[in-house]
Amino acid sequence: MCGIAGFFNPSGITPDTNILGAMALAIAHRGPDHQGLHQDERCALASRRLAIIDLQGGNQPLVHEPSGMILVFNGEIYNYQPLRVELASLGHHFRTRSDSEVLLAAYVQWGEKCLDRLAGMFAFAIWNPGARRLFLARDRMGKKPLFYAALPDGTLVFASEIKAILHYPGVPRAVNVLAMDRLLDYGFNLAPDTFLEGIRQVPPASFLVHDAKGLRVAPYWDIPLDTPPAELSEDDAAEGLRHHLLEAVRARLVADVPVASYLSGGIDSSSVTGLYAHLSNAPVHTLSITFEDAGYDERHFARMVSGAFGTTHHEFLCSIEEREVANLVWHLETPLVTLLNLPLYLLSRQIRDMGFKVVLSGDGADEILGGYDYFKLLKLMDFIGRSETPARANLLRRVFPALSSPQQALMHYSALKGFPAAHPALPYRFQAFQMKGQLLSDGFIERLLPRLGERDGELPTVPGSRSLLDQALYLESRMRLPNLTLPLADTMSMANSVELRSPFMDHRLVEYVFSLPGRFKMRGLNEKHLLKKGFRTFLPPAICRRRKQPLAPPGKWFVRMFRGLIGESLSPIAVRDKGYFRPEFIEHMLREFDSDSTMDYSGVLIVAFFVHLFDDLFLCPKTRRGC
């Protein structure tokens, strides 16, 4: 696991080696164990290494002596051992035990087609001096990040994090107004855009080539949704899911350092932890974060799973000092509409302090198996829409417990029915940010309006032959997963030099899940039905029966804890100067919060606070922390 950075120009690059060093230093937290630099007339490459496999022999940049090709690589290739055997049979010789050397040999042997053979999480760059060609690639699901900026003089600057790219002279610093608009619509921005104009992402499952002919980006894989669902029984499907997850966990235990596991007490992390314990000859170390608010605390369930599998369990209370709040945006490099970054940041800090570099998690199960309430709502709205009776509308109370009567449920259905639908299967179509018009300033809206047409066609194209739920899960896997869930997991773990491995994101498991009928994944309104069925005799019964519990701490707690910091960031002067929001509405929300109003504005205040914090860190480089 590493951080990578570099720049390339077919016509030649600056000889100033200080630029490359500064880029590498900016991502030192991703790889504190070793720094490697390479610079020639046209290309500069940097690597920061977190040593996981072949601790002595895996340093980078790595050179393939016969061809002269050079690799910098971030991630893990889980099937590197069988690939090594195959490549050795083809005449390749290896000097190390690292997956990095196998990856470079695979590219030398098969070119871009090597991507079809890789199983893992990765972002890498390979410089071919003979062909004057730079090749960048990213894993199928988007576990590992890879950003780039194409400058007017033909220079391509790339890195694992945006902050490294900003150390290259001439990279612009301007907010992407479309990213803000998407944030308020979906809860996240969409790749390939970032929150900074001119800085983009290599999309998941894609590669980028830059040479004398120019720059091109192309996909090499997609989730297979254009084939009919497999015809098998639900029992066989559940057994298949359990087998695929077992093999995904097994692959992610390959390391030359100890591996721990996060354990929230939900079925996702419990399944991963249980399989890890089943495969391990020694007690597994597990870690949970606890919350003072009983409605968010899951320690009872985590302890239940720990006891069932004999893990060595650790717990700590969710708490963060004011001086560390900026880290939540500094490492994520984007504003956020929730507090999901906080527990993930604290978990990785704690696991690092326990002496672990690698940890397993249950990330991604909700997105591919239907774990969120908005999947239920999508199904319900479709069901009610076929026969709009009060009895059917009353089913909304299953998703919205605050609805106190059938009449209220019917009124709520009528309101939701009026929401615009960019796509009938869009999971977030009934969760639009209702206060966007009140929140955004007139000046920001004026900047946004001329560009709204650029959002046309931004949704992934969804094959329409599958069920509404399957289409929604596809959109979720192409939208929320690579733009929120997986970036959160990566950045918050690497902020503390920890590699997070997510067995549910094994692309072979994902392909298997999408080969199954949607009715297996959510039976009625029972979320993750197939996972519960597959593990009902393996996990404690209470774990398979319980509803999903959100990991994010309550917004009111956060605003109350950091009211002074938030008030300073959202002062009337600051709000007017930055120009994103209406000062009078920000003041109104702060007053309502301070008076303990029944209207909860804490979530909107957190959004505004994170946007201002992002502006301070990335658009104002003269600030104390800004890059």
XYZ file of C-alpha atoms in Angstrom:
627
model
C 0.000 0.000 0.000
C 1.446 3.330 -1.047
C 0.781 6.812 -2.286
C 1.965 7.703 -5.762
C 2.550 10.948 -7.648
C 4.285 12.243 -10.735
C 4.196 14.321 -13.890
C 4.942 13.769 -17.560
C 5.314 15.818 -20.721
C 6.292 14.231 -24.057
C 8.284 17.362 -24.877
C 10.206 17.396 -21.606
C 9.657 18.378 -17.965
C 11.208 20.863 -15.592
C 14.523 19.700 -14.119
C 13.504 21.044 -10.684
C 13.480 17.940 -8.452
C 12.052 19.926 -5.523
C 8.581 19.771 -7.109
C 8.504 15.978 -7.073
C 9.792 15.903 -3.498
C 7.078 18.297 -2.357
C 4.416 16.180 -4.046
C 5.708 13.065 -2.311
C 5.851 14.793 1.064
C 2.223 15.888 0.719
C 1.133 12.229 0.767
C 3.667 10.932 3.281
C 0.844 9.722 5.550
C -0.088 7.166 2.869
C 3.376 5.617 3.024
C 5.572 6.436 6.032
C 7.959 3.478 5.569
C 9.866 4.521 2.440
C 10.107 7.250 -0.181
C 11.345 6.609 -3.698
C 11.826 9.134 -6.514
C 12.665 8.841 -10.189
C 13.077 11.711 -12.635
C 14.351 11.786 -16.200
C 13.957 14.229 -19.084
C 10.243 13.599 -19.622
C 8.759 11.860 -16.600
C 8.950 12.106 -12.810
C 7.583 9.415 -10.483
C 7.265 9.343 -6.703
C 6.236 6.622 -4.274
C 5.478 6.679 -0.560
C 5.342 3.119 0.773
C 3.392 1.471 3.566
C 5.160 -1.890 3.733
C 2.668 -4.789 3.824
C 4.046 -7.527 1.529
C 7.773 -8.309 1.113
C 8.823 -5.776 3.723
C 12.448 -5.716 2.575
C 12.115 -6.074 -1.188
C 9.048 -4.123 -2.248
C 10.306 -0.536 -2.452
C 9.433 1.626 -5.455
C 9.794 3.037 -8.080
C 10.410 -0.403 -9.535
C 12.362 -0.848 -12.772
C 11.941 -3.703 -15.230
C 15.530 -3.963 -16.379
C 15.010 -5.670 -19.775
C 12.435 -3.128 -20.999
C 13.344 -0.073 -18.910
C 9.706 0.370 -17.837
C 9.190 1.898 -14.381
C 6.268 1.350 -11.980
C 4.766 3.204 -9.036
C 1.843 1.344 -7.505
C -0.712 1.922 -4.764
C -2.738 -1.050 -3.552
C -2.681 -4.826 -3.416
C -2.910 -7.497 -6.120
C -4.563 -10.353 -4.272
C -3.920 -12.946 -6.980
C -0.279 -12.028 -7.500
C 1.005 -15.462 -6.487
C -0.691 -17.490 -9.277
C 0.130 -14.652 -11.705
C 3.778 -14.914 -10.675
C 3.787 -18.643 -11.463
C 2.207 -18.031 -14.885
C 4.617 -15.224 -15.727
C 7.619 -17.291 -14.634
C 6.491 -20.017 -17.054
C 6.566 -17.351 -19.780
C 10.199 -16.512 -19.030
C 9.964 -13.689 -16.494
C 12.463 -13.626 -13.625
C 11.698 -12.118 -10.226
C 14.102 -10.617 -7.712
C 11.557 -9.905 -4.962
C 8.461 -11.496 -3.383
C 6.354 -8.380 -3.981
C 3.088 -8.037 -5.870
C 4.538 -4.843 -7.375
C 7.109 -6.784 -9.397
C 4.399 -9.202 -10.592
C 2.209 -6.275 -11.678
C 5.030 -4.707 -13.692
C 5.857 -8.030 -15.367
C 2.161 -8.533 -16.177
C 2.052 -5.173 -17.950
C 5.271 -5.946 -19.854
C 3.765 -9.277 -20.944
C 0.173 -8.315 -21.746
C 0.038 -4.517 -21.918
C -3.285 -2.945 -20.946
C -4.922 -6.399 -21.192
C -3.175 -7.271 -17.918
C -5.996 -5.393 -16.183
C -8.409 -8.201 -17.057
C -6.235 -10.608 -15.058
C -5.839 -8.550 -11.883
C -7.873 -9.139 -8.742
C -7.286 -6.441 -6.182
C -7.438 -2.781 -5.326
C -4.978 -0.643 -7.192
C -3.972 2.594 -8.812
C -0.680 2.569 -10.660
C 1.473 4.377 -13.202
C 3.917 2.778 -15.628
C 6.378 4.918 -17.568
C 7.768 3.460 -20.778
C 10.777 5.613 -21.722
C 11.327 3.811 -25.030
C 7.795 4.547 -26.252
C 7.584 7.860 -24.348
C 4.272 6.618 -22.984
C 2.682 6.969 -19.549
C 0.006 4.456 -18.542
C -2.274 4.982 -15.525
C -4.947 2.546 -14.320
C -7.437 2.148 -11.501
C -9.177 -0.908 -10.030
C -12.658 -2.003 -11.044
C -14.634 -0.782 -8.048
C -12.634 2.394 -7.383
C -11.081 1.359 -4.075
C -7.851 3.248 -4.691
C -7.904 6.879 -5.864
C -6.072 8.402 -8.813
C -6.348 12.097 -9.713
C -4.816 14.051 -12.563
C -4.582 17.506 -14.104
C -3.901 18.051 -17.803
C -2.165 21.431 -18.134
C -2.191 23.673 -21.240
C 1.497 23.048 -21.981
C 0.866 19.285 -22.370
C 2.020 18.293 -18.897
C 0.024 15.603 -17.112
C 0.252 15.755 -13.310
C -1.124 12.826 -11.293
C -1.279 11.638 -7.692
C -3.164 9.551 -5.164
C -4.417 12.778 -3.593
C -5.341 16.225 -4.866
C -3.113 17.990 -2.355
C -0.039 16.534 -4.059
C -1.156 17.799 -7.479
C -1.592 21.298 -6.040
C 2.150 21.390 -5.363
C 2.805 21.474 -9.106
C 3.161 25.066 -10.407
C 0.293 26.342 -12.500
C -2.431 23.966 -11.323
C -5.535 26.171 -10.899
C -7.467 26.541 -7.642
C -11.127 27.184 -8.398
C -14.218 25.497 -7.016
C -16.297 23.334 -9.339
C -19.830 24.723 -8.938
C -21.350 21.592 -10.491
C -19.746 19.488 -7.780
C -21.520 21.597 -5.167
C -24.826 21.155 -6.953
C -24.371 17.384 -7.085
C -23.377 17.305 -3.420
C -26.723 18.830 -2.482
C -28.635 16.519 -4.840
C -26.997 13.165 -4.156
C -24.878 13.674 -1.046
C -21.666 13.409 -3.087
C -20.011 14.597 -6.297
C -19.583 12.363 -9.361
C -16.325 11.239 -10.972
C -14.498 12.121 -13.115
C -15.091 15.612 -11.691
C -13.673 16.754 -8.357
C -14.510 19.828 -6.293
C -11.652 21.636 -8.042
C -11.953 22.761 -11.655
C -9.246 21.248 -13.803
C -8.495 18.310 -11.511
C -10.169 15.054 -12.501
C -10.180 11.395 -11.540
C -9.312 8.378 -13.592
C -12.717 6.667 -13.325
C -12.943 3.241 -11.665
C -12.334 0.324 -14.045
C -10.543 2.645 -16.477
C -7.061 3.402 -17.732
C -5.412 6.566 -19.056
C -2.725 6.729 -21.713
C -0.653 9.837 -22.393
C 1.973 9.963 -25.115
C 2.947 12.021 -28.150
C -0.520 11.389 -29.630
C -2.215 13.019 -26.658
C -4.342 11.801 -23.764
C -7.110 9.232 -23.802
C -9.164 7.536 -21.077
C -10.999 4.250 -21.649
C -12.936 1.727 -19.538
C -11.923 -1.928 -19.315
C -14.755 -3.420 -17.172
C -18.323 -2.840 -16.074
C -20.751 -4.519 -13.703
C -22.549 -7.178 -15.792
C -26.191 -6.120 -15.757
C -27.071 -6.785 -19.379
C -27.537 -10.548 -18.976
C -30.607 -12.288 -17.527
C -30.391 -13.306 -13.839
C -29.086 -16.779 -13.095
C -31.682 -19.494 -12.615
C -30.932 -21.109 -9.265
C -32.662 -21.550 -5.946
C -32.471 -19.002 -3.175
C -30.674 -21.526 -0.954
C -28.031 -22.136 -3.611
C -27.660 -18.386 -4.167
C -27.115 -17.797 -0.440
C -24.543 -20.578 -0.270
C -22.796 -19.093 -3.297
C -22.629 -15.687 -1.641
C -21.129 -17.176 1.500
C -18.523 -19.058 -0.570
C -17.535 -15.943 -2.521
C -17.210 -13.895 0.659
C -15.112 -16.611 2.316
C -12.702 -16.609 -0.616
C -12.599 -12.799 -0.646
C -11.694 -12.762 3.058
C -9.072 -15.457 2.518
C -7.418 -13.428 -0.240
C -7.302 -10.339 1.967
C -5.449 -12.092 4.762
C -2.265 -12.340 2.677
C 0.166 -9.963 4.399
C 3.543 -9.955 6.084
C 2.105 -7.897 8.955
C -0.788 -8.663 11.355
C -4.368 -8.044 10.184
C -7.218 -6.785 12.412
C -10.952 -6.423 11.754
C -13.488 -3.690 12.394
C -16.578 -4.997 14.175
C -19.625 -2.780 14.496
C -22.093 -5.531 15.355
C -23.923 -5.185 12.041
C -24.223 -8.180 9.745
C -21.608 -6.903 7.259
C -18.656 -6.566 9.622
C -19.865 -9.562 11.654
C -19.811 -11.803 8.561
C -16.310 -10.666 7.626
C -15.030 -11.019 11.191
C -16.608 -14.440 11.611
C -15.048 -15.752 8.397
C -11.680 -14.298 9.385
C -11.900 -16.051 12.757
C -12.880 -19.265 10.966
C -9.766 -19.052 8.770
C -7.359 -17.976 11.518
C -5.411 -20.217 13.869
C -5.041 -17.401 16.396
C -7.565 -15.047 18.050
C -8.555 -12.156 15.776
C -8.236 -8.614 17.102
C -11.468 -6.662 16.570
C -12.241 -2.983 17.162
C -15.499 -1.089 17.691
C -16.300 2.580 18.163
C -18.981 3.385 20.739
C -21.264 6.388 21.099
C -22.664 8.130 24.148
C -26.052 8.364 22.425
C -27.725 5.001 23.054
C -29.602 5.230 19.746
C -26.295 5.044 17.858
C -24.390 2.644 20.095
C -23.898 -0.963 18.985
C -21.446 -2.262 21.586
C -23.866 -4.968 22.806
C -24.030 -6.564 19.340
C -20.286 -6.238 18.721
C -19.580 -7.973 22.033
C -22.035 -10.721 21.091
C -20.173 -11.439 17.845
C -16.788 -11.215 19.559
C -17.905 -13.765 22.120
C -19.262 -16.097 19.449
C -15.948 -16.177 17.562
C -13.508 -15.727 20.444
C -11.968 -12.490 19.183
C -9.793 -10.215 21.265
C -12.127 -7.260 21.299
C -11.333 -3.578 21.816
C -13.683 -0.602 22.202
C -13.276 3.159 22.415
C -15.603 6.144 22.681
C -16.224 8.467 19.717
C -14.420 11.678 20.660
C -12.327 14.165 18.694
C -10.450 17.291 19.676
C -11.120 20.583 17.924
C -7.608 20.715 16.479
C -8.284 17.499 14.543
C -11.615 18.479 12.984
C -9.885 19.927 9.921
C -8.407 16.467 9.218
C -11.885 15.218 8.309
C -11.854 17.414 5.190
C -8.075 17.722 4.668
C -7.756 14.001 3.999
C -11.112 13.477 2.265
C -10.481 16.456 -0.078
C -14.188 17.093 -0.550
C -17.024 18.469 1.604
C -19.530 15.969 2.966
C -23.202 16.046 3.954
C -22.839 13.566 6.831
C -20.415 12.737 9.632
C -19.430 9.339 8.243
C -15.833 10.533 8.002
C -15.533 11.046 11.765
C -15.878 7.444 13.056
C -13.827 6.083 10.149
C -11.008 8.521 10.891
C -11.076 7.666 14.597
C -11.193 3.912 13.958
C -8.073 4.001 11.785
C -6.239 6.171 14.309
C -7.090 3.699 17.056
C -6.151 0.617 15.023
C -2.817 2.245 14.141
C -2.144 2.964 17.814
C -2.857 -0.715 18.518
C 0.027 -1.589 16.184
C -1.869 -2.705 13.064
C -1.264 -1.615 9.481
C -4.041 -3.691 7.868
C -7.705 -4.010 8.825
C -10.746 -5.712 7.283
C -14.143 -4.033 7.022
C -17.667 -4.721 5.766
C -17.738 -1.723 3.403
C -19.856 -2.049 0.287
C -22.350 -4.701 1.377
C -25.187 -2.184 1.763
C -24.646 -0.835 -1.734
C -24.640 -4.159 -3.591
C -27.133 -6.079 -1.418
C -29.769 -3.419 -0.713
C -29.040 -2.313 2.837
C -30.347 1.258 2.860
C -33.847 2.539 3.491
C -33.954 4.357 0.155
C -34.045 0.979 -1.606
C -37.135 0.116 0.422
C -38.651 3.491 -0.408
C -37.996 3.009 -4.110
C -39.746 -0.363 -4.052
C -42.634 1.016 -1.989
C -43.218 4.021 -4.217
C -43.281 1.761 -7.264
C -45.706 -0.623 -5.536
C -48.034 2.155 -4.350
C -47.931 3.803 -7.768
C -49.541 0.751 -9.379
C -52.670 1.199 -7.239
C -52.730 4.425 -5.233
C -54.876 3.260 -2.331
C -54.664 4.523 1.268
C -53.846 0.987 2.402
C -50.837 0.790 0.126
C -49.674 4.317 1.017
C -49.870 3.337 4.700
C -46.912 1.007 4.081
C -44.700 4.123 4.058
C -44.914 4.073 7.832
C -42.561 1.084 7.691
C -39.860 3.424 6.359
C -41.000 6.639 8.095
C -42.002 5.705 11.669
C -42.756 9.389 12.437
C -45.842 9.197 10.204
C -48.539 8.785 12.847
C -51.568 7.883 10.727
C -52.657 6.480 7.354
C -53.753 9.983 6.352
C -50.278 11.355 6.991
C -48.793 8.482 5.002
C -51.035 9.258 2.038
C -50.104 12.947 2.170
C -46.431 12.019 2.347
C -46.814 9.748 -0.670
C -48.414 12.597 -2.632
C -45.486 14.869 -1.738
C -42.852 12.291 -2.691
C -44.653 11.524 -5.939
C -44.041 15.111 -7.043
C -40.256 14.832 -6.759
C -38.439 15.045 -10.120
C -37.018 11.751 -11.392
C -33.770 11.850 -13.384
C -34.086 8.063 -13.612
C -36.914 5.855 -12.280
C -34.439 3.606 -10.448
C -32.298 6.389 -8.958
C -32.069 5.416 -5.260
C -31.854 9.056 -4.091
C -34.753 10.424 -6.157
C -36.962 10.848 -3.077
C -34.231 12.378 -0.908
C -33.588 15.713 -2.616
C -31.945 18.398 -0.481
C -35.020 20.456 0.266
C -33.195 23.591 1.459
C -30.903 24.107 -1.543
C -32.809 27.181 -2.729
C -32.675 28.753 0.733
C -29.040 27.844 1.346
C -27.204 28.840 -1.842
C -26.469 32.534 -2.355
C -27.735 34.508 -5.337
C -24.163 34.977 -6.539
C -23.417 31.266 -6.434
C -26.662 30.440 -8.238
C -25.742 32.952 -10.952
C -22.451 31.101 -11.454
C -24.214 27.745 -11.444
C -27.150 28.360 -13.794
C -25.194 28.740 -17.076
C -23.504 25.400 -16.439
C -26.444 23.255 -15.376
C -26.737 21.884 -18.909
C -23.399 20.136 -18.346
C -25.192 17.831 -15.911
C -27.330 16.345 -18.665
C -26.443 12.722 -19.116
C -24.332 12.524 -15.958
C -26.100 9.391 -14.691
C -24.658 6.031 -15.738
C -26.521 4.285 -18.536
C -28.517 1.465 -16.961
C -29.574 -1.624 -18.924
C -33.356 -1.653 -18.578
C -34.081 -5.373 -18.804
C -33.544 -6.084 -15.100
C -35.801 -5.350 -12.112
C -36.138 -1.875 -10.642
C -34.093 -2.968 -7.604
C -31.291 -4.397 -9.754
C -31.155 -1.142 -11.693
C -31.058 0.824 -8.431
C -28.228 -1.344 -7.089
C -26.320 -0.787 -10.334
C -26.700 2.989 -10.006
C -25.654 2.751 -6.361
C -22.538 0.791 -7.293
C -21.624 3.264 -10.017
C -22.488 6.394 -8.005
C -22.388 6.161 -4.200
C -19.754 3.440 -3.937
C -16.932 5.098 -5.936
C -17.866 8.660 -4.971
C -18.624 8.340 -1.253
C -18.338 4.948 0.463
C -14.988 3.844 -0.947
C -13.264 7.266 -0.907
C -14.286 7.606 2.744
C -12.855 4.182 3.558
C -9.591 4.852 1.723
C -8.868 8.407 2.799
C -9.845 8.050 6.440
C -7.745 4.895 6.837
C -4.737 6.191 4.917
C -4.885 9.411 6.938
C -3.456 7.267 9.729
C -1.275 5.011 7.543
C -3.655 2.038 7.695
C -4.603 -0.189 4.764
C -8.299 -1.034 4.754
C -9.410 -4.143 2.868
C -13.060 -4.660 1.926
C -13.948 -8.271 1.019
C -17.435 -7.312 -0.215
C -15.721 -5.249 -2.922
C -13.985 -8.216 -4.518
C -15.053 -7.807 -8.145
C -15.747 -11.528 -8.474
C -18.190 -11.332 -5.565
C -19.781 -8.228 -7.074
C -20.214 -9.971 -10.418
C -21.817 -12.918 -8.632
C -24.264 -10.710 -6.710
C -25.347 -8.932 -9.886
C -25.916 -12.286 -11.599
C -28.687 -13.023 -9.080
C -32.336 -11.916 -9.177
C -33.133 -8.740 -7.257
C -35.816 -10.522 -5.201
C -33.072 -12.547 -3.479
C -31.319 -9.400 -2.242
C -34.371 -7.724 -0.730
C -37.339 -9.920 0.119
C -40.290 -7.579 0.563
C -38.812 -4.827 2.750
C -36.254 -7.092 4.400
C -32.890 -5.554 3.545
C -29.891 -7.754 2.627
C -32.116 -10.819 2.719
C -29.604 -13.024 0.884
C -26.755 -12.166 3.236
C -28.916 -12.876 6.268
C -29.997 -16.188 4.786
C -26.439 -17.189 3.968
C -25.168 -16.488 7.491
C -28.192 -17.327 9.664
C -26.582 -20.515 10.987
C -23.119 -18.956 11.223
C -23.801 -15.734 13.149
C -25.709 -15.209 16.405
C -29.439 -15.083 15.471
C -29.874 -11.530 16.800
C -27.322 -10.206 14.283
C -29.340 -11.478 11.314
C -32.618 -10.170 12.734
C -31.624 -6.604 13.557
C -32.154 -3.585 11.303
C -29.252 -1.636 9.873
C -27.787 0.910 12.285
C -26.155 4.079 10.895
C -22.474 4.482 11.769
C -22.435 8.281 11.662
C -22.686 10.078 15.022
C -25.643 12.442 15.549
C -25.353 15.855 13.922
C -26.671 17.727 16.961
C -23.872 16.286 19.080
C -21.225 17.469 16.612
C -22.623 20.998 16.227
C -23.028 21.334 19.986
C -19.492 20.029 20.602
C -17.888 22.461 18.118
C -20.385 25.310 18.205
C -17.650 27.932 18.599
C -15.583 26.619 15.691
C -18.643 26.313 13.450
C -19.873 29.770 14.411
C -16.510 31.297 13.585
C -16.336 29.472 10.228
C -19.922 30.508 9.386
C -19.751 34.066 10.662
C -21.663 36.631 8.546
C -18.397 38.110 7.265
C -17.005 34.697 6.287
C -20.255 33.662 4.607
C -20.378 36.879 2.553
C -16.697 36.707 1.641
C -16.781 33.109 0.431
C -20.062 33.600 -1.376
C -21.505 30.088 -1.295
C -24.444 30.627 1.053
C -27.043 33.185 2.124
C -25.777 34.864 5.338
C -29.290 35.464 6.650
C -30.218 31.777 6.306
C -27.005 30.633 8.028
C -27.718 33.064 10.882
C -31.295 31.801 11.103
C -30.166 28.186 11.364
C -27.611 29.003 14.071
C -30.234 30.886 16.091
C -32.710 28.038 15.758
C -30.063 25.546 16.841
C -29.084 27.623 19.861
C -32.729 27.921 20.915
C -33.128 24.130 20.704
C -35.810 24.461 18.037
C -37.836 21.435 17.009
C -36.525 21.995 13.474
C -33.166 20.230 13.302
C -30.758 22.274 11.165
C -27.615 20.477 12.371
C -27.171 18.538 9.110
C -27.354 21.669 6.956
C -24.948 23.483 9.275
C -22.472 20.606 8.957
C -22.661 20.790 5.150
C -21.995 24.534 5.195
C -19.182 24.146 7.726
C -17.444 21.438 5.673
C -17.744 23.537 2.495
C -16.103 26.517 4.215
C -13.441 24.253 5.674
C -12.711 22.845 2.199
C -12.403 26.409 0.880
C -9.952 27.319 3.641
C -7.782 24.260 3.058
C -7.698 23.972 -0.735
C -8.642 27.324 -2.251
C -6.779 29.643 0.145
C -3.189 28.335 0.181
C -1.988 31.023 2.582
C -3.968 29.551 5.480
C -2.133 27.722 8.221
C -3.007 24.260 6.896
C -3.840 24.974 3.260
C -1.744 23.386 0.550
